[in-house]
Each structure stands twice: as C-alpha cells, then as structure tokens.
Coordinates of C-alpha atoms in Angstrom, one line a residue:
M443 CA -22.8 256.4 86.1
T444 CA -19.7 257.1 86.5
G445 CA -18.9 255.0 89.1
E446 CA -20.5 251.8 87.5
T447 CA -18.2 252.6 84.5
T448 CA -15.1 252.8 86.4
R449 CA -15.7 249.4 87.8
R450 CA -15.9 247.9 84.8
L451 CA -12.7 249.5 83.6
R452 CA -10.9 248.3 86.5
L453 CA -12.2 244.4 85.6
C454 CA -11.3 244.7 81.9
L455 CA -7.9 246.0 82.9
R456 CA -8.0 242.8 85.3
H457 CA -8.6 240.2 83.1
T458 CA -6.3 241.6 80.7
A459 CA -3.2 241.8 82.7
L460 CA -4.3 238.3 83.8
L461 CA -4.5 237.3 79.9
A462 CA -0.4 238.9 79.7
R463 CA 1.0 236.6 81.8
C464 CA -0.4 233.5 80.0
P465 CA 1.4 232.5 76.9
R466 CA -0.7 233.1 73.7
G467 CA -2.7 230.2 72.6
G468 CA -3.7 229.3 69.6
S469 CA -6.6 228.5 67.4
P470 CA -9.4 226.1 68.8
L471 CA -8.7 223.5 66.4
Q472 CA -4.6 223.8 67.6
T473 CA -5.8 223.7 71.4
T474 CA -7.7 220.7 70.8
R475 CA -4.7 218.9 68.7
S476 CA -2.2 220.3 71.4
F477 CA -4.8 217.9 74.2
S478 CA -5.0 214.6 71.7
S479 CA -1.4 215.0 71.2
L480 CA -1.1 215.1 75.2
R481 CA -3.2 212.1 75.8
E482 CA -1.3 210.2 72.9
G483 CA 1.4 210.8 74.8
K484 CA 0.4 209.4 78.1
R485 CA -1.4 206.4 76.0
A486 CA 2.1 205.4 74.5
G487 CA 3.6 205.7 77.8
L488 CA 1.4 203.6 79.3
L489 CA 1.4 200.6 76.6
W490 CA 5.4 201.2 76.9
K491 CA 5.1 200.4 80.8
T492 CA 2.6 197.8 80.1
F493 CA 5.5 196.0 77.5
V494 CA 8.2 196.2 79.9
G495 CA 6.3 194.8 82.6
I496 CA 5.1 191.8 80.8
S497 CA 8.7 191.5 79.4
I498 CA 10.1 191.3 82.9
G499 CA 7.2 190.4 84.9
A500 CA 6.0 187.4 82.9
P501 CA 10.0 185.8 82.7
T502 CA 10.4 186.3 86.3
V503 CA 7.0 184.8 87.2
A504 CA 7.6 181.6 85.1
G505 CA 11.0 181.1 86.4
V506 CA 10.0 181.6 89.8
K507 CA 7.3 178.9 89.3
Y508 CA 9.7 176.6 87.6
A509 CA 11.9 177.2 90.7
V510 CA 9.2 175.9 93.3
S511 CA 7.3 173.3 91.0
E512 CA 7.7 169.3 91.2
P513 CA 10.3 167.9 88.8
R514 CA 7.7 166.6 86.8
D515 CA 6.1 169.7 86.1
R516 CA 9.4 171.2 85.5
R517 CA 9.9 168.7 82.8
K518 CA 6.4 169.5 81.4
M519 CA 7.3 173.3 81.1
R520 CA 10.4 172.1 79.1
V521 CA 8.3 169.6 76.8
G522 CA 6.1 172.5 76.1
I523 CA 9.1 174.8 75.5
E524 CA 11.0 172.3 73.1
G525 CA 7.4 171.4 71.4
F526 CA 7.6 174.5 69.9
G527 CA 11.3 174.2 68.9
R528 CA 10.1 170.8 67.5
F529 CA 7.5 172.6 65.5
C530 CA 9.5 175.5 63.9
R531 CA 12.7 172.5 62.9
S532 CA 10.1 170.5 61.3
L533 CA 8.2 173.3 59.2
S534 CA 11.6 174.4 58.6
V535 CA 12.9 170.9 57.5
G536 CA 9.9 170.9 55.0
L537 CA 9.9 174.3 53.9
L538 CA 13.8 173.4 52.5
I539 CA 13.3 170.4 50.8
S540 CA 10.5 171.5 49.1
V541 CA 12.0 174.7 48.1
D542 CA 15.0 173.0 47.0
Y543 CA 13.4 170.7 44.8
W544 CA 11.4 173.1 43.3
W545 CA 14.9 174.9 42.6
T546 CA 16.7 172.3 41.2
T547 CA 13.7 171.2 38.6
N548 CA 12.9 174.3 37.5
V549 CA 16.0 176.2 37.8
A550 CA 19.4 174.4 37.9
L551 CA 18.1 171.3 35.4
R552 CA 15.5 173.6 33.4
G553 CA 16.1 172.2 29.9
L554 CA 18.0 169.6 30.5
D555 CA 17.1 165.8 29.3
E556 CA 16.0 163.8 32.1
S557 CA 18.0 160.6 31.2
S558 CA 21.2 162.8 30.5
P559 CA 24.1 161.9 33.1
S560 CA 24.0 165.7 34.2
Y561 CA 20.5 165.9 34.8
L562 CA 20.1 162.5 37.1
A563 CA 23.6 164.0 38.6
G564 CA 21.8 167.0 39.5
M565 CA 18.4 164.9 40.8
S566 CA 20.7 162.6 42.9
A567 CA 22.4 165.7 44.8
C568 CA 18.7 166.9 45.7
H569 CA 17.7 163.7 46.9
Q570 CA 20.7 163.4 49.0
R571 CA 20.2 166.8 50.2
A572 CA 16.9 165.9 50.9
A573 CA 17.5 162.6 53.0
D574 CA 20.1 164.3 55.1
H575 CA 17.9 167.3 56.4
I576 CA 15.1 164.1 57.0
V577 CA 17.9 162.6 59.1
E578 CA 19.3 165.4 61.1
G579 CA 15.3 166.7 61.6
A580 CA 14.6 163.2 62.8
V581 CA 17.3 162.6 65.2
R582 CA 17.3 165.9 66.8
N583 CA 13.4 165.6 67.0
G584 CA 13.9 162.6 68.5
G585 CA 11.0 160.4 69.2
I586 CA 7.7 159.5 66.7
Y587 CA 9.9 161.3 64.0
I588 CA 12.5 158.9 63.9
K589 CA 9.9 155.9 64.1
L590 CA 8.0 157.7 60.8
G591 CA 11.6 157.5 59.7
Q592 CA 12.2 154.1 60.3
G593 CA 8.6 153.4 58.6
L594 CA 10.4 155.1 55.3
C595 CA 13.0 152.6 55.1
S596 CA 10.9 149.9 54.1
F597 CA 9.8 151.3 50.4
N598 CA 13.3 150.9 49.0
H599 CA 11.3 149.9 45.6
L600 CA 9.6 153.5 45.4
L601 CA 12.1 156.2 47.4
P602 CA 15.0 157.0 45.6
P603 CA 18.2 154.6 46.7
E604 CA 19.7 158.2 48.4
Y605 CA 16.7 158.0 50.7
I606 CA 17.2 154.2 51.5
H607 CA 20.7 154.4 52.4
T608 CA 20.9 157.4 54.3
L609 CA 17.3 156.6 56.5
Q610 CA 18.4 153.2 57.2
V611 CA 20.8 154.7 60.3
L612 CA 17.4 156.1 62.0
E613 CA 16.7 151.7 62.7
D614 CA 19.2 151.8 65.9
K615 CA 19.4 156.4 66.6
A616 CA 18.0 157.9 69.2
L617 CA 19.2 160.2 71.6
N618 CA 21.3 159.1 74.5
R619 CA 19.9 160.3 77.5
R620 CA 21.7 161.3 81.1
Y621 CA 21.9 158.8 83.7
K622 CA 19.9 161.3 86.1
E623 CA 16.7 160.8 83.8
V624 CA 17.1 157.1 83.9
D625 CA 17.3 157.4 87.8
A626 CA 14.4 159.8 88.0
L627 CA 12.9 158.0 86.0
F628 CA 13.1 154.6 88.2
Q629 CA 12.3 157.1 91.4
E630 CA 8.9 157.7 89.5
D631 CA 7.7 154.2 88.4
F632 CA 9.3 151.8 91.2
N633 CA 10.7 154.7 94.1
K634 CA 14.0 152.7 93.8
T635 CA 17.1 153.5 91.8
P636 CA 18.1 150.9 88.8
E637 CA 21.1 150.0 91.2
Q638 CA 18.6 149.2 93.9
L639 CA 16.2 147.1 91.9
F640 CA 19.0 145.2 89.9
K641 CA 22.4 143.1 91.0
T642 CA 23.9 144.8 88.4
F643 CA 22.8 147.6 85.6
D644 CA 25.2 149.3 82.7
Y645 CA 24.0 152.8 82.9
E646 CA 25.3 153.0 78.8
P647 CA 22.9 151.9 76.5
I648 CA 23.8 149.3 74.2
A649 CA 20.9 150.0 71.5
A650 CA 18.6 152.8 70.9
A651 CA 15.4 152.7 69.8
S652 CA 13.1 155.9 68.7
L653 CA 10.9 155.5 72.2
A654 CA 13.4 154.3 74.4
Q655 CA 17.1 152.9 75.2
V656 CA 18.1 149.2 76.0
H657 CA 20.5 148.6 78.8
K658 CA 22.0 145.5 80.3
A659 CA 21.2 144.2 83.7
E660 CA 21.4 141.6 86.1
L661 CA 18.9 140.4 88.3
P662 CA 19.2 139.7 91.9
D663 CA 19.5 135.7 91.3
G664 CA 22.1 136.6 88.3
T665 CA 20.2 136.4 85.2
P666 CA 21.0 138.3 82.3
V667 CA 18.3 141.0 81.3
A668 CA 17.5 143.5 79.1
V669 CA 16.3 146.8 80.7
K670 CA 14.2 148.9 77.9
V671 CA 13.6 152.3 79.9
Q672 CA 11.4 155.3 78.0
Y673 CA 12.6 158.3 77.7
I674 CA 11.2 160.1 80.7
D675 CA 9.8 163.0 78.2
L676 CA 7.9 161.1 75.7
R677 CA 5.1 160.6 77.1
D678 CA 4.5 164.4 78.1
R679 CA 5.6 165.0 74.2
F680 CA 3.8 162.8 72.7
D681 CA 0.6 164.8 72.1
G682 CA 1.9 168.1 71.2
D683 CA 4.2 165.8 68.8
I684 CA 0.9 164.5 67.2
R685 CA -0.8 167.9 67.0
T686 CA 2.4 168.8 65.2
L687 CA 2.3 166.7 62.6
E688 CA -1.5 167.3 61.8
I689 CA -0.6 170.5 61.5
L690 CA 2.0 169.9 58.6
L691 CA 0.2 167.6 57.0
D692 CA -2.6 170.2 56.8
I693 CA 0.2 172.6 55.5
V694 CA 1.2 170.0 52.7
K695 CA -2.2 168.8 51.8
F696 CA -3.0 172.7 51.1
M697 CA -0.1 173.0 49.0
H698 CA -0.8 169.7 47.2
P699 CA -4.5 168.7 47.4
S700 CA -4.0 165.3 46.4
F701 CA -1.5 164.8 49.3
G702 CA -3.5 164.1 52.0
F703 CA -2.3 162.0 54.6
R704 CA -3.9 163.4 57.8
W705 CA -6.7 160.8 58.1
V706 CA -3.6 158.4 57.8
L707 CA -2.4 159.6 61.2
K708 CA -5.4 159.7 63.0
D709 CA -6.5 156.0 62.3
L710 CA -2.6 155.6 63.7
K711 CA -2.8 157.6 66.6
G712 CA -4.7 155.4 69.0
T713 CA -2.6 152.4 68.2
L714 CA 0.9 154.5 68.5
A715 CA -0.3 155.8 71.9
Q716 CA 0.0 151.8 72.6
E717 CA 3.6 151.8 72.3
L718 CA 4.1 154.3 75.0
D719 CA 2.3 151.1 77.5
F720 CA 5.2 148.6 78.0
E721 CA 3.0 146.5 80.0
N722 CA 0.8 146.2 76.8
E723 CA 3.6 145.3 75.1
A724 CA 4.9 143.1 77.7
R725 CA 1.1 141.1 77.1
N726 CA 1.7 141.2 73.3
S727 CA 5.0 139.5 73.6
E728 CA 3.2 136.8 75.8
R729 CA 0.9 136.3 73.4
C730 CA 2.9 136.3 70.3
A731 CA 5.0 133.5 72.4
E732 CA 2.2 131.4 73.1
E733 CA 0.7 132.0 69.4
L734 CA 4.0 131.0 67.3
K735 CA 5.4 128.2 69.9
H736 CA 4.2 125.3 67.6
F737 CA 7.4 127.3 65.8
K738 CA 10.4 125.7 67.6
F739 CA 13.1 128.4 65.6
I740 CA 11.1 131.5 67.0
V741 CA 12.7 133.0 70.6
V742 CA 10.1 135.7 72.4
P743 CA 12.1 137.0 75.3
K744 CA 10.5 136.1 78.5
V745 CA 9.0 139.3 80.4
F746 CA 10.0 139.9 84.4
W747 CA 7.2 141.6 85.5
E748 CA 8.4 142.5 89.0
Q749 CA 11.1 144.6 87.4
S750 CA 8.8 146.4 85.0
S751 CA 6.3 149.2 84.8
K752 CA 4.0 151.6 82.4
R753 CA 7.8 152.9 81.2
V754 CA 10.7 150.0 82.0
L755 CA 10.2 146.8 80.4
T756 CA 12.5 143.9 82.0
A757 CA 12.8 141.0 79.5
E758 CA 15.6 138.2 79.2
F759 CA 18.7 138.9 77.1
C760 CA 19.1 137.4 74.0
E761 CA 22.2 137.4 71.9
G762 CA 22.3 137.5 67.8
C763 CA 22.9 139.6 65.0
K764 CA 20.5 142.0 62.9
I765 CA 18.5 139.9 60.3
N766 CA 19.8 142.1 57.4
N767 CA 23.6 141.4 58.6
V768 CA 24.3 138.9 55.7
E769 CA 27.9 138.9 56.9
E770 CA 27.6 137.7 60.4
I771 CA 24.4 135.1 59.6
K772 CA 27.1 134.1 56.8
R773 CA 30.2 133.6 59.6
Q774 CA 27.8 131.2 61.9
G775 CA 27.3 129.1 59.6
L776 CA 23.9 130.0 58.7
S777 CA 21.7 130.0 55.4
L778 CA 20.3 132.9 54.1
K779 CA 17.5 130.8 52.3
D780 CA 16.6 129.5 56.0
T781 CA 16.5 132.1 57.4
A782 CA 14.6 134.0 55.0
D783 CA 11.9 131.1 54.7
K784 CA 11.5 131.1 58.2
L785 CA 11.2 134.8 58.6
I786 CA 8.2 135.1 55.8
R787 CA 6.6 131.8 57.2
T788 CA 6.6 133.6 60.6
F789 CA 5.0 136.5 60.0
A790 CA 2.3 135.2 57.2
E791 CA 1.3 132.9 60.2
Q792 CA 0.3 136.1 62.0
I793 CA -1.3 137.5 58.8
F794 CA -3.6 135.0 57.7
Y795 CA -4.2 132.5 60.6
T796 CA -3.7 134.0 64.2
G797 CA -4.9 137.6 63.3
F798 CA -2.2 139.1 65.7
I799 CA 0.3 140.8 63.9
H800 CA 3.4 142.7 64.7
A801 CA 2.9 145.5 62.8
D802 CA 7.3 146.9 63.2
P803 CA 9.2 144.0 62.2
H804 CA 12.2 146.2 61.0
P805 CA 15.7 144.8 61.2
G806 CA 16.6 145.7 64.5
N807 CA 13.4 143.9 66.0
V808 CA 14.3 140.7 64.7
L809 CA 17.9 138.9 65.4
V810 CA 19.7 136.0 64.0
R811 CA 21.4 133.1 66.0
R812 CA 22.5 129.8 65.5
G813 CA 19.2 127.5 67.8
P814 CA 19.8 124.1 69.2
D815 CA 19.3 122.1 65.9
N816 CA 22.6 123.8 64.4
K817 CA 20.2 126.1 62.3
A818 CA 18.6 129.4 61.6
E819 CA 16.9 131.0 65.0
L820 CA 15.0 133.8 65.1
V821 CA 14.7 136.1 68.3
L822 CA 11.8 138.8 68.0
L823 CA 12.1 141.9 70.1
D824 CA 9.9 145.1 70.3
H825 CA 5.9 143.7 70.6
G826 CA 4.5 147.8 71.1
L827 CA 2.9 147.9 68.1
Y828 CA 0.5 144.9 67.0
E829 CA -2.7 144.9 65.2
Y830 CA -5.2 142.5 64.5
L831 CA -7.5 141.4 61.6
S832 CA -10.5 139.8 61.8
Q833 CA -11.8 136.7 60.7
C834 CA -13.6 137.6 57.7
D835 CA -11.0 139.9 56.7
R836 CA -7.9 137.0 56.9
V837 CA -10.4 134.7 55.1
A838 CA -10.8 137.3 52.5
L839 CA -7.0 137.8 52.2
C840 CA -6.1 134.2 52.2
K841 CA -8.2 133.2 49.3
L842 CA -6.9 136.6 47.4
W843 CA -3.4 135.9 47.8
R844 CA -4.2 132.6 46.5
S845 CA -5.7 133.6 43.2
I846 CA -2.9 136.4 42.9
V847 CA -0.7 133.7 42.7
L848 CA -3.0 131.2 40.5
R849 CA -3.6 134.2 38.3
D850 CA -7.4 134.0 39.0
K851 CA -8.4 137.3 37.8
A852 CA -12.4 136.5 38.8
A853 CA -11.2 135.3 42.4
M854 CA -8.6 138.9 42.5
E855 CA -11.7 140.8 41.7
K856 CA -14.1 139.2 44.4
Y857 CA -11.9 138.7 47.1
S858 CA -10.2 142.5 46.6
N859 CA -14.2 143.5 47.2
A860 CA -14.9 141.3 50.0
L861 CA -12.2 143.8 51.3
G862 CA -13.8 146.6 50.3
V863 CA -11.3 147.8 47.2
T864 CA -13.5 148.1 44.1
Q865 CA -10.0 148.8 42.0
Y866 CA -8.9 145.3 42.5
F867 CA -5.8 145.1 40.4
L868 CA -4.4 148.1 41.4
F869 CA -4.8 146.9 45.1
C870 CA -3.2 143.2 44.1
E871 CA -0.1 145.4 42.4
M872 CA 0.1 147.2 46.2
L873 CA -0.2 144.1 48.1
L874 CA 2.7 142.1 46.4
Q875 CA 4.5 145.6 45.7
R876 CA 5.0 144.6 42.2
P877 CA 3.5 144.5 38.8
I878 CA 1.5 141.4 38.1
S879 CA 1.5 139.9 34.5
M880 CA -1.7 137.8 34.0
R881 CA 0.1 135.8 31.2
E882 CA 2.5 134.0 33.6
L883 CA 2.5 132.7 37.0
G884 CA 6.0 133.2 38.0
L885 CA 6.9 136.3 40.4
S886 CA 10.8 137.2 40.9
N887 CA 11.3 138.2 44.1
I888 CA 14.0 141.1 42.8
L889 CA 11.9 143.3 40.9
S890 CA 14.0 144.6 37.5
R891 CA 15.0 148.0 36.6
E892 CA 11.8 148.1 34.6
D893 CA 9.8 146.8 37.4
T894 CA 10.7 149.3 39.6
S895 CA 10.3 152.0 37.5
Y896 CA 6.7 150.8 36.5
M897 CA 6.1 150.8 40.5
R898 CA 7.8 154.2 40.8
E899 CA 5.6 155.8 38.0
M900 CA 2.7 154.0 39.5
A901 CA 2.7 156.1 42.8
V902 CA 2.9 159.0 40.7
N903 CA 0.6 159.0 38.2
H904 CA -2.1 156.6 40.1
F905 CA -1.7 158.9 43.4
E906 CA -5.2 159.9 43.9
S907 CA -6.2 156.3 42.9
I908 CA -3.7 154.6 45.2
M909 CA -4.9 157.0 47.8
Q910 CA -8.8 155.8 47.4
V911 CA -7.1 151.8 47.7
L912 CA -5.8 152.7 51.4
K913 CA -8.9 154.7 52.3
S914 CA -11.5 151.9 51.2
M915 CA -9.5 148.8 52.5
P916 CA -10.2 147.7 56.1
R917 CA -7.4 150.3 58.7
P918 CA -5.5 146.9 60.3
M919 CA -4.4 146.3 56.3
L920 CA -2.5 149.6 57.0
L921 CA -0.2 148.1 59.4
V922 CA -0.5 144.3 57.9
F923 CA 1.1 147.1 54.1
R924 CA 3.9 148.0 56.9
N925 CA 4.4 144.2 57.6
L926 CA 4.7 143.4 54.4
N927 CA 6.8 145.7 52.4
T928 CA 9.1 145.3 55.8
V929 CA 9.5 141.6 55.2
R930 CA 10.0 142.2 51.4
S931 CA 12.8 144.2 52.0
I932 CA 14.6 142.1 54.7
N933 CA 14.4 139.4 51.8
I934 CA 16.0 141.5 49.4
S935 CA 18.6 142.9 51.7
L936 CA 19.4 139.0 52.4
G937 CA 19.4 138.0 48.2
A938 CA 15.9 137.7 48.0
P939 CA 17.3 133.4 48.5
A940 CA 13.0 132.7 49.4
D941 CA 10.5 132.6 47.0
R942 CA 8.4 135.1 49.5
Y943 CA 5.4 135.0 47.1
F944 CA 5.0 131.2 46.7
V945 CA 5.6 130.8 50.5
M946 CA 3.1 132.9 51.6
A947 CA 0.6 131.5 49.3
K948 CA 1.3 128.3 50.9
S949 CA 0.8 130.1 54.6
A950 CA -2.7 131.6 53.2
V951 CA -3.9 128.2 52.1
R952 CA -2.8 126.3 55.3
G953 CA -4.1 129.4 57.5
W954 CA -7.7 129.5 55.2
G955 CA -7.6 125.8 56.2
K956 CA -7.0 125.8 59.7
I957 CA -9.9 128.6 60.0
Q958 CA -11.9 126.6 58.6
A959 CA -11.2 123.3 60.4
E960 CA -12.1 125.5 63.5
R961 CA -15.4 126.1 62.5
P962 CA -18.1 124.9 65.2
G963 CA -19.0 121.8 64.9
M964 CA -18.1 118.0 66.7
L965 CA -15.7 116.9 63.6
P966 CA -13.3 119.8 63.2
R967 CA -12.6 119.4 67.0
L968 CA -10.4 116.6 66.2
W969 CA -7.0 117.4 65.2
V970 CA -6.5 114.3 62.9
F971 CA -9.7 116.1 60.9
R972 CA -8.1 119.6 61.3
W973 CA -4.7 118.1 60.2
M974 CA -6.3 116.1 57.4
R975 CA -8.3 119.7 56.1
T976 CA -5.1 121.8 56.4
T977 CA -3.0 119.3 54.0
W978 CA -5.8 118.6 51.4
E979 CA -6.0 122.8 50.6
S980 CA -2.4 122.7 50.4
L981 CA -2.1 119.8 48.2
K982 CA -4.9 121.1 45.8
F983 CA -3.2 125.0 45.8
E984 CA 0.6 123.3 44.9
L985 CA -1.7 121.1 42.3
S986 CA -3.4 124.4 40.9
L987 CA 0.0 126.3 40.8
R988 CA 1.8 123.4 39.0
S989 CA -0.8 122.2 36.4
E990 CA -1.5 125.9 35.8
M991 CA 2.3 126.7 34.9
A992 CA 2.6 123.0 33.4
M993 CA -0.3 123.9 30.6
M994 CA 0.7 127.8 30.1
S995 CA 4.2 125.7 29.0
L996 CA 2.6 123.5 26.8
T997 CA 0.6 126.5 25.2
R998 CA 3.5 128.5 24.4
S999 CA 5.4 125.6 23.0
F1000 CA 2.7 124.6 20.7
L1001 CA 2.1 128.1 19.5
N1002 CA 6.0 128.4 18.8
L1003 CA 5.7 125.2 17.1
L1004 CA 2.4 126.0 14.9
S1005 CA 4.3 129.5 14.3
R1006 CA 7.5 127.9 12.8
F1007 CA 5.7 125.6 10.3
G1008 CA 3.8 128.3 9.8
L1009 CA 0.3 127.6 10.2
I1010 CA -0.1 131.1 12.1
S1011 CA 0.8 134.7 12.3
L1012 CA 1.9 136.1 15.6
D1013 CA 1.6 140.0 16.5
A1014 CA 3.9 141.7 18.9
E1015 CA 1.5 141.1 22.0
M1016 CA 2.2 137.1 21.4
Y1017 CA 5.6 137.3 21.0
E1018 CA 6.1 139.0 24.2
Y1019 CA 3.7 136.5 25.8
L1020 CA 6.1 133.5 24.1
R1021 CA 9.3 135.1 25.1

C-alpha cells in the first residue's frame, strides 16, 4: 500500500515538473484564439505570396509570350490593351461633357434669361468645350470614332455652330502611321514591299481618312495612281470598338431612357464592316461607274486589281479640289450653280432610280475639276459604304418627294405609309430637313433663323416621335438620310445656288418614269417608249407645279382685292398666308 502511494506521488511530482517547464497557458478560449490567429496569419501570408506571384508571374509570362509570338499576334495583343484604353477615354469624354453641361445649365447660368447675352455666351463656351473634347477623343481613338464624328458634320441645321466648325477638321483627320506598318501590311498581303510592287511609292500620305491613308505612287509602266492603305490594326480592333460603342450607348440609354440609339449601331454594324473590305469597295466603284456612265460629268477612278487586296486599293490618281472649297472652284472659273446642280442630280439618280446609293458623300469624297467641256466635272471617291434601296421603296420615295413639292397632303400620307411610317408630316420634314408650310409651294434652300430654331426645337421636343419614325422606316433609309443630309450641307456651303428640292423632285419623277418604263412587256423594251414615258412624267410634274403656283398666286391676289374693297375681313392666319 505504501509502495503504491509512493509511485503515485513520484508520478505527480514528475507531471508537476513537466508543467513547470512549460509556459502557463490561458483559458481554453484563449488557446483556441491563439490557434485561430496562427491559422489566419498563415492564410494571410499565403494570399500575399499568391498576389506577389501573380503580379510578377503574369506580366513575365505575358512578356515572354509577346516576345516569342509572330508580329500579327503581337499586334492583336496590343490592340486588346489599347482597346481598354479607348473605352476608358470614350467613357471619360462622355462623362466630362455630361458634367460640364449639367454644371453650366444648373449652376453657372442658373437664373439667367436664356435670351440674355451672358447666357448665350456661357452656352456657346460650353458647346465649344464639348466639341473640342469630341474631336480630341475621336482623333486619339481613330478609326470608327472619326467616321462617327464625320457623320455629325452633316447635321449643321440641328447641332450648335460650335460643333460644326470644330468637327469639320475630322473630314481629313486621322492618325498617320509609321513607314514600318505600311511595309508590314504589304508583306502580309502581297509578300512584297511597296517599293517592290510599284515603280515609285511616296511613304508620306497625301490624305488621311478614318479607315486608311492615301499614298501617291506609280505603276511599273509609269501610270500615276492613288494607293489607299488601311490601318494595319483596324480589322483587329473593329469588333472591340463596336462593343465599346454598344456599352457606351447602353450607359447613355440608362441615364437618358429616350436616347436609345443602340439599335442604329446594330443595324449599321454589318454595313460598316463592309468598309473594311477594299475588294468590296472596288466592286462598288465599278458598279457606280457603270450605272452613272450616262452622266458625262462624273468620273470614278479606275481600279487596278493586281495591286489591290482586301486592305490595299490602288486606283487612278485624279486631281481636284474638295467640293466645298468655294474659292478654288471660282479660281478654276467654274460655276457654283452648275457644280451644285450636278452634285444633286448625281445622288438623286442613285436614290430615286438605281437604288445603289453612296452613303458617305462628304466633301472629302467629292472632288471638282474642269472637264473637257470647260465645265465642272465631279470625281467620286471612297465607295466603301453603300446601301441598296429596293424598287418598291424607291417608287414610294419618288412619289413622296413629288407630293411634298406639290403639297399634296393625301399623297404625302399615302406614300409615307407605304414606307412604313404613320407620322407622315414629321417624316416629310425629316426627309427634307426643313419646315414644310402647306400654304406655299416654294422651298428656300437656306433656312431662316426661324426655320433653324423650329428644326432644333422639333429635335428636342419631339425626340421620341423622331426615334419612332426612324425605327418604322426601312433600314436602308437610315443611310439615305445621311446622303440627303450631306448633299444638303454641301449645297449650303456653296451658297445654295441650286434649288435642291425642285431638282430632286424632277429626278424623282424621271426615276419613277424610268422604273415604270422598264416593267416587263414588249413595248417598254423599246428605248423610244421609255424616253417618251419619262419625258411625259417630267412634263406633267412641271405643269402641275406651275399650275399650282399660279392658282395659289391668283387666289392671294383675289383675296387681297376683296379685302381692299371691304368685302371680306381677314383674320391673322389669313394675313400671314397672304404675306
């Protein structure tokens, strides 16, 4: 018993000694916390090591992959990184402009009369800042952004003048690329450098467009040519830029629900993509030349297929000045009226008859030079963006334009409905880009201050209705509107010497007559019958227009006579009509 007790005592003393050697622990909870802190420390250390590893490893791997990749793959990597930069730049420009307008209207100019000089000066400065930001962003982004900026230039009756004057620099603005990029593109497409393909090649571009730059060169036989070279990274960045614009438009729609233009970009995406195929552009130019060959004043540069590819277009070199260069046109001794008339007739022929429509006829794409007859000759360039309008839509558009000029309200409504639009009067004003008075037949080519104010107020106050009209009409009409707007803008820059509405109405009538004369049957196949049908329709239109104008003038004179003799009393509206 004593021995057992002694062994237990020794065991207890041994345990006591062991416990004495160890530091005193806390409570069970404290012990648990210490183990948890230890685990959290290990986890934090692991996360830190992972972060450092990724931060160092990912760039290293990417750098190694970039170093060993082919030049084309390297370019795609750069495009991806630069695309994020373009997105951030576009977003910042949009936000900066939005904040600037909000601050100007709600803080800086708050309480001021909108017609006061201080308010107008403040808004003008705000418009100028916004336009400067847009130009800077478009030039730095390049490509499709410049093309969108060019499209805005044709809306000079809706946008503030500060925008128009500033955005005009985009017509010939682009990023000049290095010589090595031009050589690399030729190597990829032809397995030759430009100097090997041409007798001479000037690496300094003579013009820069939104999608390409133009170089002057000579073929091996000495023929001078213009070589249009696409920016080498444009195809790689196109999809990314389109997605960027879609995201930006989604953001704009979220901030301003009525401002939904994403569907426009969706509809035009395929058409814009066709511009990147220069072989398609070459086919378009040849078709345009064939369909307009009866206009002896039209020149479409000849394409040289052996020196062309999907990214390089080689065509005949043509001299000329931009069609809005009034001083140079006058210096050549050419008539502004003749120049404007030929421009309007050319594109009216495409819209109302051929249906194959040049959708980007801005001043940089139409040159003017003296022809063999010592009159104006037009050189049509850049055939990448075209739209086709079906025959049934062309017939409806021909009759609609005629009915607008004749102020035939019933016909205006009928043919607007044929184009899918129910708000016919708004549609007609959008089509002509000017107010329409049903009480007078004349249409001035230059908008008065009141007309311009009316159009801008219509764009603001009826924005949702305008959007509905745009969605209702045939999709090709979107680019037809762009064509009409651009031609109208050029005519105004020349001083509006030609009656655009009347010239286009005559073209519409002739176009409809040609379409009718080409219907199946034996008789329409005879050119004499076609000529007679077209001439008869044109004559009927002019007789109708002149008789309507004469009847309106006679009615005014008769009412004035009755008023002077006191036989009738005229209200304010009737006085305005007589005036």
